[in-house]
XYZ file of C-alpha atoms in Angstrom:
115
model
C 0.798 -6.582 15.109
C -1.087 -6.122 11.809
C -4.635 -3.956 11.780
C -7.162 -3.348 9.448
C -9.622 -0.931 9.966
C -13.088 -0.949 7.988
C -15.681 2.232 8.108
C -18.146 3.846 5.085
C -21.141 1.244 5.953
C -23.994 2.106 7.157
C -27.431 1.809 4.789
C -28.926 2.909 2.137
C -31.781 3.296 -0.308
C -31.631 1.690 -4.072
C -29.396 3.854 -6.320
C -27.588 5.057 -3.483
C -23.995 5.642 -3.180
C -21.447 4.857 -0.666
C -17.432 5.151 -0.353
C -15.710 1.855 2.352
C -12.421 2.389 3.797
C -9.769 0.175 4.814
C -6.996 1.628 6.440
C -3.715 -1.686 7.203
C -1.437 -0.694 9.691
C 1.275 -2.531 11.793
C 3.395 -4.584 10.345
C 3.634 -4.767 6.758
C 6.316 -5.216 4.618
C 5.113 -4.676 0.754
C 1.516 -5.010 0.602
C 1.058 -6.887 -2.462
C -2.671 -6.977 -2.755
C -5.649 -5.631 -1.030
C -9.163 -6.181 -1.363
C -12.552 -6.477 -0.140
C -15.232 -9.895 -0.481
C -18.915 -9.415 1.531
C -20.912 -11.854 3.140
C -24.719 -11.998 3.688
C -27.068 -14.004 5.417
C -26.594 -17.529 4.806
C -23.920 -17.836 1.257
C -20.756 -17.394 1.659
C -18.134 -14.750 1.974
C -17.561 -14.093 -1.903
C -15.170 -11.602 -3.732
C -16.293 -8.258 -4.905
C -13.058 -6.968 -5.739
C -9.888 -7.277 -5.919
C -6.410 -4.290 -6.404
C -2.453 -5.218 -6.906
C 0.451 -3.549 -5.633
C 0.469 -2.278 -9.401
C -3.184 -0.434 -10.118
C -4.233 -4.414 -10.946
C -7.443 -4.973 -10.744
C -10.409 -7.583 -10.598
C -14.106 -7.274 -9.689
C -17.503 -10.071 -9.321
C -19.470 -9.417 -12.708
C -22.547 -8.542 -10.141
C -20.772 -5.431 -9.835
C -19.159 -4.351 -12.693
C -19.605 -0.417 -14.002
C -21.206 -0.901 -10.212
C -18.180 -0.649 -7.624
C -14.856 0.807 -8.277
C -11.310 -0.110 -6.214
C -8.654 1.903 -5.386
C -6.172 2.503 -3.099
C -3.181 4.186 -0.998
C 0.126 1.565 -1.314
C 1.574 4.709 1.384
C -1.088 5.188 3.626
C -2.477 0.807 3.219
C -5.540 2.279 2.874
C -8.062 0.360 0.207
C -11.214 2.121 -1.136
C -14.371 0.496 -2.757
C -16.531 3.033 -4.076
C -19.919 1.415 -4.520
C -22.556 3.403 -6.723
C -26.236 2.501 -8.029
C -26.729 -0.539 -5.092
C -28.656 -2.973 -5.046
C -30.845 -4.866 -1.860
C -28.919 -7.539 -3.109
C -25.272 -5.808 -2.415
C -26.776 -6.241 1.436
C -24.046 -7.682 3.298
C -21.177 -7.507 5.828
C -18.178 -6.189 3.439
C -15.184 -7.375 4.431
C -11.767 -5.552 3.915
C -8.473 -8.562 3.110
C -4.936 -8.111 1.811
C -1.544 -10.341 1.430
C 2.228 -9.144 3.221
C 4.405 -11.409 2.871
C 2.460 -14.500 1.168
C -0.202 -13.801 4.991
C -3.328 -12.729 4.499
C -5.433 -10.674 7.144
C -8.565 -9.106 7.938
C -11.001 -7.282 8.694
C -13.887 -6.846 11.304
C -16.320 -6.422 8.705
C -18.883 -3.312 8.568
C -22.134 -3.199 7.512
C -23.613 -2.228 4.109
C -27.697 -2.804 3.984
C -29.849 -1.036 0.524
C -33.218 -1.132 0.607
C -35.568 -1.181 -1.985
């Protein structure tokens, strides 16, 4: 059984910063990809950032230059540093990883940015 535990969400003013963490545990073999998605009310879930095992990264255009993703392979943990937050970043943020062709999701953590 694989479990993803997210932390670091909360309420912050526009221009502030938050750092999300997601720790994976359980029967993992060799996690190939880890990433963060978000879903705002009334909108579809969208990819925010992803990182491969070899540290290749990709970002949504809306967060480039403000968010940074990194990972610790030894701990199966992925992080999302979010700077210069905007009200439109408000959403539930979900951790996602792929291992042996299977995808796993965290329970989500709320990020609210006030104007």
